[in-house]
Short mmCIF file of C-alpha atoms and ligand atoms in Angstrom, two decimals:
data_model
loop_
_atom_site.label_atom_id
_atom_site.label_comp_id
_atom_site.label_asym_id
_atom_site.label_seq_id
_atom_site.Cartn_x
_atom_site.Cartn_y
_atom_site.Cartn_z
CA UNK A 1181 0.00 0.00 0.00
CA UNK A 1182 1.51 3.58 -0.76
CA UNK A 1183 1.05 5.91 1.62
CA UNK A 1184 -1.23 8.69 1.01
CA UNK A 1185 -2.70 7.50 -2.07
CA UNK A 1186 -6.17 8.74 -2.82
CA UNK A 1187 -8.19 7.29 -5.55
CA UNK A 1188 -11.16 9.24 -6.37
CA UNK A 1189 -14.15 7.91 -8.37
CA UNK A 1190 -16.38 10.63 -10.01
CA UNK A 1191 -14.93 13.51 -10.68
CA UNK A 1192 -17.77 15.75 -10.89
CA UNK A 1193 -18.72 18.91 -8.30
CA UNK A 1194 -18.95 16.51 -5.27
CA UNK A 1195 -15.42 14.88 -5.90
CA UNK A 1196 -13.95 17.81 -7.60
CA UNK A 1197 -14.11 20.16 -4.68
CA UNK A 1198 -12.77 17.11 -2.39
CA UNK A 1199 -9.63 17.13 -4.78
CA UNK A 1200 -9.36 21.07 -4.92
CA UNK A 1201 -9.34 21.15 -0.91
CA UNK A 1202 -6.96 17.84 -0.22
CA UNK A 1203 -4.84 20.06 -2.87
CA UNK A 1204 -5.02 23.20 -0.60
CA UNK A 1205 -4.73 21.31 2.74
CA UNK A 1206 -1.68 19.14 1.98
CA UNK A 1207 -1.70 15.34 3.61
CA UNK A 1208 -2.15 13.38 0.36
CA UNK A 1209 0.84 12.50 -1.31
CA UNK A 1210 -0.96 10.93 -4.98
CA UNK A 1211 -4.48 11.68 -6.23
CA UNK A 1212 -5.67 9.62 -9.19
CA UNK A 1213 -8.82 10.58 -10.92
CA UNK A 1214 -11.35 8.29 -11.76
CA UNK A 1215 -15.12 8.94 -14.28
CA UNK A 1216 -16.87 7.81 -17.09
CA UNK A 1217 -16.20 10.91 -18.46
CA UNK A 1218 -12.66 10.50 -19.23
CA UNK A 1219 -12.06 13.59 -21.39
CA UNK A 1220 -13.47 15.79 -18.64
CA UNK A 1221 -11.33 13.85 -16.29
CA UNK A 1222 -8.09 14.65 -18.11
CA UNK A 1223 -9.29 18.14 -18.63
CA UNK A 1224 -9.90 18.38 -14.34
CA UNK A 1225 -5.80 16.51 -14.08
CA UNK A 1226 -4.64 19.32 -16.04
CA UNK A 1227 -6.42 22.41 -14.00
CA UNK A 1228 -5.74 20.58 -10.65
CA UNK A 1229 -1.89 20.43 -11.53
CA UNK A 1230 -1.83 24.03 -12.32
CA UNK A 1231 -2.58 24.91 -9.20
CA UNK A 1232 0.75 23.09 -7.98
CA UNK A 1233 3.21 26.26 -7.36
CA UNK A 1234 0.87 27.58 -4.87
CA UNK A 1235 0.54 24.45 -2.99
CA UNK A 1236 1.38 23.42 0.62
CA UNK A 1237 3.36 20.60 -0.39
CA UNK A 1238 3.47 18.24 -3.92
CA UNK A 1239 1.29 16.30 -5.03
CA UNK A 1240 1.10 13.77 -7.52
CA UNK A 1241 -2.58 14.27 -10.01
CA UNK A 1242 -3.38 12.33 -12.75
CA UNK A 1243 -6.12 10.63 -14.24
CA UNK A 1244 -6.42 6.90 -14.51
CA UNK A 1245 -8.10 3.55 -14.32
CA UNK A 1246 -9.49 0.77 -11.59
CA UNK A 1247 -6.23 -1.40 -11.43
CA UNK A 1248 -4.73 2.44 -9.57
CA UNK A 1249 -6.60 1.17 -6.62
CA UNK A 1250 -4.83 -1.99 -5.32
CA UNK A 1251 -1.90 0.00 -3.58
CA UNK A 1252 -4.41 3.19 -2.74
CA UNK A 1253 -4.80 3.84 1.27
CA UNK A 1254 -8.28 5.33 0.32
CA UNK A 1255 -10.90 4.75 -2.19
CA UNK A 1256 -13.11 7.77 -2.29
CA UNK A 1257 -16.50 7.29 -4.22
CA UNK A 1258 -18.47 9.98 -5.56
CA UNK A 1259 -19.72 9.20 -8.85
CA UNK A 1260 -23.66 8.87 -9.52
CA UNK A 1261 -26.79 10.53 -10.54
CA UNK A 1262 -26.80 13.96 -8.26
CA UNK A 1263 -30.11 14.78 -6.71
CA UNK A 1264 -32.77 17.25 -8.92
CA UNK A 1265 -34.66 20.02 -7.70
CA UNK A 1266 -37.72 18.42 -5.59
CA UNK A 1267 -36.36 15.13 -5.87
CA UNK A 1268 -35.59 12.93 -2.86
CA UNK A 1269 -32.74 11.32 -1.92
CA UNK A 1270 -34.37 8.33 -1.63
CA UNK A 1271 -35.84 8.65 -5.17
CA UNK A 1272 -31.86 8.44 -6.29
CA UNK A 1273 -31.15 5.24 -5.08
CA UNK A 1274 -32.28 2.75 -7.43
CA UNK A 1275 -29.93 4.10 -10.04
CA UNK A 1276 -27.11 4.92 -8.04
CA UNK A 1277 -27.44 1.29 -6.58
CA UNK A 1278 -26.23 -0.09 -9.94
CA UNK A 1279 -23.82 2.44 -10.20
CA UNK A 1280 -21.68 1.39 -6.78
CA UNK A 1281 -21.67 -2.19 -7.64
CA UNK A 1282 -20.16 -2.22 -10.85
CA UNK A 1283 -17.42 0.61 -9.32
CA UNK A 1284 -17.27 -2.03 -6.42
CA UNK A 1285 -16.57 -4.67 -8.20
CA UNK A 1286 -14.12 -3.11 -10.33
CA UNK A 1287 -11.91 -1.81 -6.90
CA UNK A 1288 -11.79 -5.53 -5.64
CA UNK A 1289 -10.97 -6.27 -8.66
CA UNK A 1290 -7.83 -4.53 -8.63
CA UNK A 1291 -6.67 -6.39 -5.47
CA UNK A 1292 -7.96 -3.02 -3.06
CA UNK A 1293 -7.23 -3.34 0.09
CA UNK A 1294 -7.86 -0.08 2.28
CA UNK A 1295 -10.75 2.61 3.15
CA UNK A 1296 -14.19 3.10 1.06
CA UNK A 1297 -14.80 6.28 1.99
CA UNK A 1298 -18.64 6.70 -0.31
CA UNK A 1299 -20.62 10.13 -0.76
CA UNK A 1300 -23.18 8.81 -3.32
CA UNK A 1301 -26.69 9.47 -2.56
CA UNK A 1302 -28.85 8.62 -0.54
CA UNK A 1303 -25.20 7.62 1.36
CA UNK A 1304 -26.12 5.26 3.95
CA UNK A 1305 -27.64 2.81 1.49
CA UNK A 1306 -25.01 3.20 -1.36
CA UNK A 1307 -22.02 2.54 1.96
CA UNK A 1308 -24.68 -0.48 2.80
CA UNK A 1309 -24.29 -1.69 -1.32
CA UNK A 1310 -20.85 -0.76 -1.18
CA UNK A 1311 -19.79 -3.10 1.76
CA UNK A 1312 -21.79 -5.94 0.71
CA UNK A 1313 -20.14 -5.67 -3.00
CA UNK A 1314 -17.12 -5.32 -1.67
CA UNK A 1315 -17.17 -8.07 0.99
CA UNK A 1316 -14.29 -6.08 2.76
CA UNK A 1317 -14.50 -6.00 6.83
CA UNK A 1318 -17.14 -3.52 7.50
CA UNK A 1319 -14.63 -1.32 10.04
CA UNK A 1320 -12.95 -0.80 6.08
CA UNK A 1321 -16.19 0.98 4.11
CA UNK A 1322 -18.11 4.01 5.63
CA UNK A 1323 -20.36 7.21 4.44
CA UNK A 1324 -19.93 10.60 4.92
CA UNK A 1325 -23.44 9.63 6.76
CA UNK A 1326 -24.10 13.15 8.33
CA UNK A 1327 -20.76 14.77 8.65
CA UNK A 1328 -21.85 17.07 6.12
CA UNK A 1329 -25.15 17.81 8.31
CA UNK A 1330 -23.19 18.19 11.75
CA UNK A 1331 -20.98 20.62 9.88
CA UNK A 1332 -24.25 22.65 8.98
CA UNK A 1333 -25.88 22.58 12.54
CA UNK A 1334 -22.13 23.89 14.21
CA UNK A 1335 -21.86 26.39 11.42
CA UNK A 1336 -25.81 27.76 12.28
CA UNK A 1337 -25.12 27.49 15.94
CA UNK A 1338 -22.21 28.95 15.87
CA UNK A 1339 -23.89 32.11 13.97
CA UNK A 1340 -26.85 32.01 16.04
CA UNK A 1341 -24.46 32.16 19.47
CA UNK A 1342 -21.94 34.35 18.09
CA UNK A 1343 -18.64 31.52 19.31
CA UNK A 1344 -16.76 30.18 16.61
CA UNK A 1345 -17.72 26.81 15.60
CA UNK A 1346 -14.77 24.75 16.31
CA UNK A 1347 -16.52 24.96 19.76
CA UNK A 1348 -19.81 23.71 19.01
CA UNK A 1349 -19.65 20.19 19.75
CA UNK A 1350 -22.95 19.03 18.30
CA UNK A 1351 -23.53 15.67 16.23
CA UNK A 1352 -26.41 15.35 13.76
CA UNK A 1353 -27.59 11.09 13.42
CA UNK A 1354 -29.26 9.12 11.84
CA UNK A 1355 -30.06 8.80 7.97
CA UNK A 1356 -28.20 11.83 5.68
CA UNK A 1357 -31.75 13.24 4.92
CA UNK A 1358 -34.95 14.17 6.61
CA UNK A 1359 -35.20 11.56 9.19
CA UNK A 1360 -32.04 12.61 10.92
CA UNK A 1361 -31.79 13.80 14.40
CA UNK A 1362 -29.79 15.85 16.98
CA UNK A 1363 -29.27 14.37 20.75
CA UNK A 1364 -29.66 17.75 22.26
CA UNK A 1365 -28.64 16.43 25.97
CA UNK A 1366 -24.62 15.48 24.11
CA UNK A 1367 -24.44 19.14 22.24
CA UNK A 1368 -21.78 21.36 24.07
CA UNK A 1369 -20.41 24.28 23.91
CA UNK A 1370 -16.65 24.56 25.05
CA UNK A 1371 -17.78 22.38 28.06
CA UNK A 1372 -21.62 23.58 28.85
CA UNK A 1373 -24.53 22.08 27.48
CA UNK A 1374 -25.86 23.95 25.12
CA UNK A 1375 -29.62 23.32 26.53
CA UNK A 1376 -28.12 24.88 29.91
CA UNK A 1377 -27.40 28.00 27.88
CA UNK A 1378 -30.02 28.10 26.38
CA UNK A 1379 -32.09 28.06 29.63
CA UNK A 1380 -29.22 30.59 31.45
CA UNK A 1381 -29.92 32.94 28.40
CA UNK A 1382 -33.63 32.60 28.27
CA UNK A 1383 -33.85 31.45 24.77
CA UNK A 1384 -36.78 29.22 23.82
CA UNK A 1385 -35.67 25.65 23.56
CA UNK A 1386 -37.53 25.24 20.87
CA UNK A 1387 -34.78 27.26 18.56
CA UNK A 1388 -33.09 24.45 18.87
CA UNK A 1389 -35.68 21.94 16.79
CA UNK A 1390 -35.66 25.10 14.67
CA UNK A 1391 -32.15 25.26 14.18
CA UNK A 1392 -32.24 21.27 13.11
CA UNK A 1393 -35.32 21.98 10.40
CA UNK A 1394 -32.80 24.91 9.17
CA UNK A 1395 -30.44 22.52 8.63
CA UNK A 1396 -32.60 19.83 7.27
CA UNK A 1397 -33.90 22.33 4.90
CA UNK A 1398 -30.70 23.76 3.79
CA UNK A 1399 -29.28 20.89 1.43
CA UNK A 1400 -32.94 21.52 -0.69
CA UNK A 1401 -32.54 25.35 -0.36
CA UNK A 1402 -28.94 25.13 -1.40
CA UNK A 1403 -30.02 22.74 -5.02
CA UNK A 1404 -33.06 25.18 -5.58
CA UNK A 1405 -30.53 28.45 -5.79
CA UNK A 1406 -27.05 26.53 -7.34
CA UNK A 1407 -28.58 23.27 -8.37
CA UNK A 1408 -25.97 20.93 -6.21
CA UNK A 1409 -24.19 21.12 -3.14
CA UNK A 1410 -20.69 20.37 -3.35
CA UNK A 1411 -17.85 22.85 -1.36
CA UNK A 1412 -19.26 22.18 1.98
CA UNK A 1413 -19.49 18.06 1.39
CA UNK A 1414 -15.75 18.51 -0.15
CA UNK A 1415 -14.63 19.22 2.50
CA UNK A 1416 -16.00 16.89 4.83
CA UNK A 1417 -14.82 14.75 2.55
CA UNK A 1418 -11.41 15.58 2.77
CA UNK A 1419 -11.19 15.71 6.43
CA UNK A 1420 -12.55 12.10 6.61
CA UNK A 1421 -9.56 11.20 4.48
CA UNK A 1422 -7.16 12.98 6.01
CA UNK A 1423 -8.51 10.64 9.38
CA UNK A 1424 -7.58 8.04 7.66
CA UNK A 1425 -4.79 8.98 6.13
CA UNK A 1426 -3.23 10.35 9.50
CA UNK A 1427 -4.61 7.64 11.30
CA UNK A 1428 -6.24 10.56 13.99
CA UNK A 1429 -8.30 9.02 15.68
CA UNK A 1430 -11.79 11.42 14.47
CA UNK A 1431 -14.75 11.81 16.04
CA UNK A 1432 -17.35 11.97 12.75
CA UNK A 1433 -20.75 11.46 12.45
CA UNK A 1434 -19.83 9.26 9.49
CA UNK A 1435 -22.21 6.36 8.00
CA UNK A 1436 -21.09 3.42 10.28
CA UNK A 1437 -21.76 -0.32 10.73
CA UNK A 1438 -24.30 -1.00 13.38
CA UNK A 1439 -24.85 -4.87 13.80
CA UNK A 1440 -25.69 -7.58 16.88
CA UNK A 1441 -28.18 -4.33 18.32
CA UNK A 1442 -25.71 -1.80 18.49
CA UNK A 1443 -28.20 1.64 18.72
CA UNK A 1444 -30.73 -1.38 18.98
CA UNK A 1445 -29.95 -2.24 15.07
CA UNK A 1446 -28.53 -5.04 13.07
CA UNK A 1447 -26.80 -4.83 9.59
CA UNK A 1448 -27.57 -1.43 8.73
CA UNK A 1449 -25.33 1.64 7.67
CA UNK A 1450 -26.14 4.67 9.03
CA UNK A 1451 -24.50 8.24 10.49
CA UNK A 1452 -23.39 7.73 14.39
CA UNK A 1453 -20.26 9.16 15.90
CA UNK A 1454 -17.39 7.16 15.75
CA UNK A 1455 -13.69 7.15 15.85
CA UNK A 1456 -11.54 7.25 12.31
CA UNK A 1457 -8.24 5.89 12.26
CA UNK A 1458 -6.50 4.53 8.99
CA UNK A 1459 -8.26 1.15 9.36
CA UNK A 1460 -11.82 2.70 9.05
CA UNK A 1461 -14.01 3.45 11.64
CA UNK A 1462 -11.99 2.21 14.79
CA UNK A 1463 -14.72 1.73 17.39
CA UNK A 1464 -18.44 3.91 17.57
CA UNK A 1465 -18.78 5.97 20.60
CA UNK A 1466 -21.96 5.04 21.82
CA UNK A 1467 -24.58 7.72 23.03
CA UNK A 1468 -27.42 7.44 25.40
CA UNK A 1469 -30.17 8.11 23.51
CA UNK A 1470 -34.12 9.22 25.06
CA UNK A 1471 -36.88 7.52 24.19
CA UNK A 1472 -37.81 10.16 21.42
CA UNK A 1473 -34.29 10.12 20.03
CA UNK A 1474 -34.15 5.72 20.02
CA UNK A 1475 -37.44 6.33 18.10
CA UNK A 1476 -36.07 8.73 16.19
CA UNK A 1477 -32.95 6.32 14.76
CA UNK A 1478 -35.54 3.59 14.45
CA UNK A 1479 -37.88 5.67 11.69
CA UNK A 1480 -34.34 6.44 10.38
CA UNK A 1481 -33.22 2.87 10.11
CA UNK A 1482 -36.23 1.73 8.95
CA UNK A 1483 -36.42 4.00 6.09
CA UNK A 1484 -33.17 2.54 4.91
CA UNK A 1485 -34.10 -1.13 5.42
CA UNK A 1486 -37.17 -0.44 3.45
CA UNK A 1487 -34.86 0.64 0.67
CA UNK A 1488 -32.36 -2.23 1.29
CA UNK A 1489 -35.12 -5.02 1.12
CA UNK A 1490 -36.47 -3.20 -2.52
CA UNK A 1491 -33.19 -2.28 -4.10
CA UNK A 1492 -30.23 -4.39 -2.64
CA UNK A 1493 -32.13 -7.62 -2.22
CA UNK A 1494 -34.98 -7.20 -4.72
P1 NAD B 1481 -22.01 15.25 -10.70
O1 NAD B 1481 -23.07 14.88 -11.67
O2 NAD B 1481 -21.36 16.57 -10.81
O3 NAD B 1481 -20.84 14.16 -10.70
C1 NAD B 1481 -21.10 12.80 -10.75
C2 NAD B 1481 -19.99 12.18 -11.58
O4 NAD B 1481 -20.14 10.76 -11.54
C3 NAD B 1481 -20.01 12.60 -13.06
O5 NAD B 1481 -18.74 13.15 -13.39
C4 NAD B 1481 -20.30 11.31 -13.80
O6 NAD B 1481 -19.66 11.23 -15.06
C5 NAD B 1481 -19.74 10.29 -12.82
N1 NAD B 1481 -20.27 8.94 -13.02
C6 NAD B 1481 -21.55 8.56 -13.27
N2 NAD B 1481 -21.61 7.23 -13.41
C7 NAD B 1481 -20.35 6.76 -13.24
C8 NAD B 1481 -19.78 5.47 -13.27
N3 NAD B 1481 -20.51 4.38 -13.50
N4 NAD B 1481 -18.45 5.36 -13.09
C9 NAD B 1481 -17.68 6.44 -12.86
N5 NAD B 1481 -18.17 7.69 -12.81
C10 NAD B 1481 -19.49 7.84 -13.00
O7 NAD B 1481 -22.69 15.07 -9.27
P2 NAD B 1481 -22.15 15.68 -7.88
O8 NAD B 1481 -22.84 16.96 -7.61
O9 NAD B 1481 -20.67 15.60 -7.85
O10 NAD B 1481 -22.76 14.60 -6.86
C11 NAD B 1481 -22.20 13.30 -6.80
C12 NAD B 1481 -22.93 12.45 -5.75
O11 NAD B 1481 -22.72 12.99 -4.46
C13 NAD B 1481 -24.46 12.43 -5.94
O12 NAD B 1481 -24.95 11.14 -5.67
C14 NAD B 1481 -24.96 13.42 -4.91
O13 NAD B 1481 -26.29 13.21 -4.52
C15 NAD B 1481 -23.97 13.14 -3.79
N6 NAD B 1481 -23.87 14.15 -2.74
C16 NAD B 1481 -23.69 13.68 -1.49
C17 NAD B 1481 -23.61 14.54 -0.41
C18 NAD B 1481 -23.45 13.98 0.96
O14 NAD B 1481 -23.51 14.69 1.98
N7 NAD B 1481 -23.22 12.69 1.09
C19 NAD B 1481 -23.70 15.93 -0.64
C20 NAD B 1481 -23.84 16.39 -1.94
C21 NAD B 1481 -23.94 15.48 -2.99
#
């Protein structure tokens, strides 16, 4: 395995703005590009590479093919069908099913051995198609689940409470979509609970639910003004990898492997907080959960088994 090898598969806005931050942050030593589209793929080597000279450190681009992955550290999937205005993510799945196991086939092919890091909507499924294809150890293949979403609800919270949002310590779970959730009683701030200032302050806790629905709401706003999302998911992206790659030991909501009752599931993917290190997702760190929250992950989970039992096993 080389170290710090990145294979990326899609190379459109998702995976494109993934490549353009890893190239701004440093920490990846070779990035090979990977799409249907090979022309545009060439054409995105060639603009990447330009932006060498003003680069933290070098970094090997280039486009290429499946048999790049069998020494990559990370496998980074992005490719598929990107959601349309109004559509669901759900509504995406069916085709982007088809889509992850021929790429998934074609990675084991080469002899792969490292991370599956997948994006692809709706992500919890396509990380559930992806494992399975794969037959990898599950630790091995994870989503970016709701990194992405926790990222949204520290950036809003941070705005709303004027502190910067490195400390907001708040964790979206559940499904990368409507059903997810915040556990309100494990959101801090520096080392208070943010329901404790919210009650010292006087504000209604009902902001709070607010602030969720904001966030919830923001990945359809977002496609309805620019048509995709893609710089904020880049990035989360990239600091997944870079988990890996620096084997940091992360705390990200990422889309994990919950089996034997875990969260009181079995064999499903789906976005808890858990610790990255370069073998995957080391170990989850498990959260007590009310009543309204277990029910919450339930609806959540059972919207993705419903999909699993029509589109993975159908
Ligand atoms: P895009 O259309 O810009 O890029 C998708 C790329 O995949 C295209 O370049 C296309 O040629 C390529 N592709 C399609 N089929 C392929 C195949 N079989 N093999 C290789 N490449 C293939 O879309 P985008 O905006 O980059 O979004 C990509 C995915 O990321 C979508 O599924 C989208 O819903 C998802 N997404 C996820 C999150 C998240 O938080 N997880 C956020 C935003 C978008």
């Amino acid at each position: 395995m080389k170290k710090g090898k990145v294979v990326l598969i899609g190379t459109g806005f998702v995976g494109m703005s993934m490549a353009y931050t890893m190239l701004n942050r440093g920490g990846v030593n070779e990035l090979v590009l990977i799409d249907i589209d090979e022309n545009k793929t060439k054409g995105e080597e060639m603009d990447l590479n330009h932006g060498m000279p003003f680069a933290p450190q070098k970094m090997t681009i280039k486009a290429g093919d499946y048999d790049e992955c069998k020494d990559a550290q990370v496998v980074v999937i992005t490719a598929g069908v990107a959601q349309k205005p109004g559509q669901s993510r759900l509504e995406l799945a069916k085709t982007n099913a088809g889509i992850m196991k021929d790429i998934t086939k074609r990675i084991m092919t080469s002899g792969f051995n490292g991370v599956i890091i997948v994006a692809s909507n709706p992500v919890d499924l396509m990380t559930y198609v992806v494992a399975r294809t794969s037959g990898l150890p599950k630790n091995q293949v994870l989503g970016s689940g709701t990194v992405l979403d926790s990222a949204r609800l520290r950036f809003i919270l941070s705005d709303y409470l004027k502190i910067s949002s490195k400390n907001i310590h708040a964790y979206i779970m559940g499904e990368h979509g409507d059903s997810s959730f915040v556990p309100w009683n494990h959101a801090y701030v520096g080392c208070k609970k943010i329901t404790d200032i919210f009650r010292d302050s006087n504000r209604p806790l009902s902001k709070l639910d607010e602030i969720h629905q904001k966030v919830v709401n923001s990945a359809y706003e977002i496609i309805e003004k620019k048509k995709a999302t893609y710089y904020g998911i880049g990035m989360s992206l990239s600091k997944i990898v870079k988990s890996v790659l620096d084997n940091d030991n992360s705390i990200l909501t990422v889309s994990a492997y919950l089996k034997d009752g875990e969260y009181g599931q079995d064999d499903i993917y789906i976005g808890v907080p858990a610790v990255i290190n370069k073998n995957g997702v080391r170990e989850l760190l498990f959260l007590e959960l009310t009543d309204e929250e277990q029910e919450k992950l339930n609806s959540s989970c059972r919207i993705i088994k419903d999909m699993i039992g029509d589109i993975v096993l159908g």
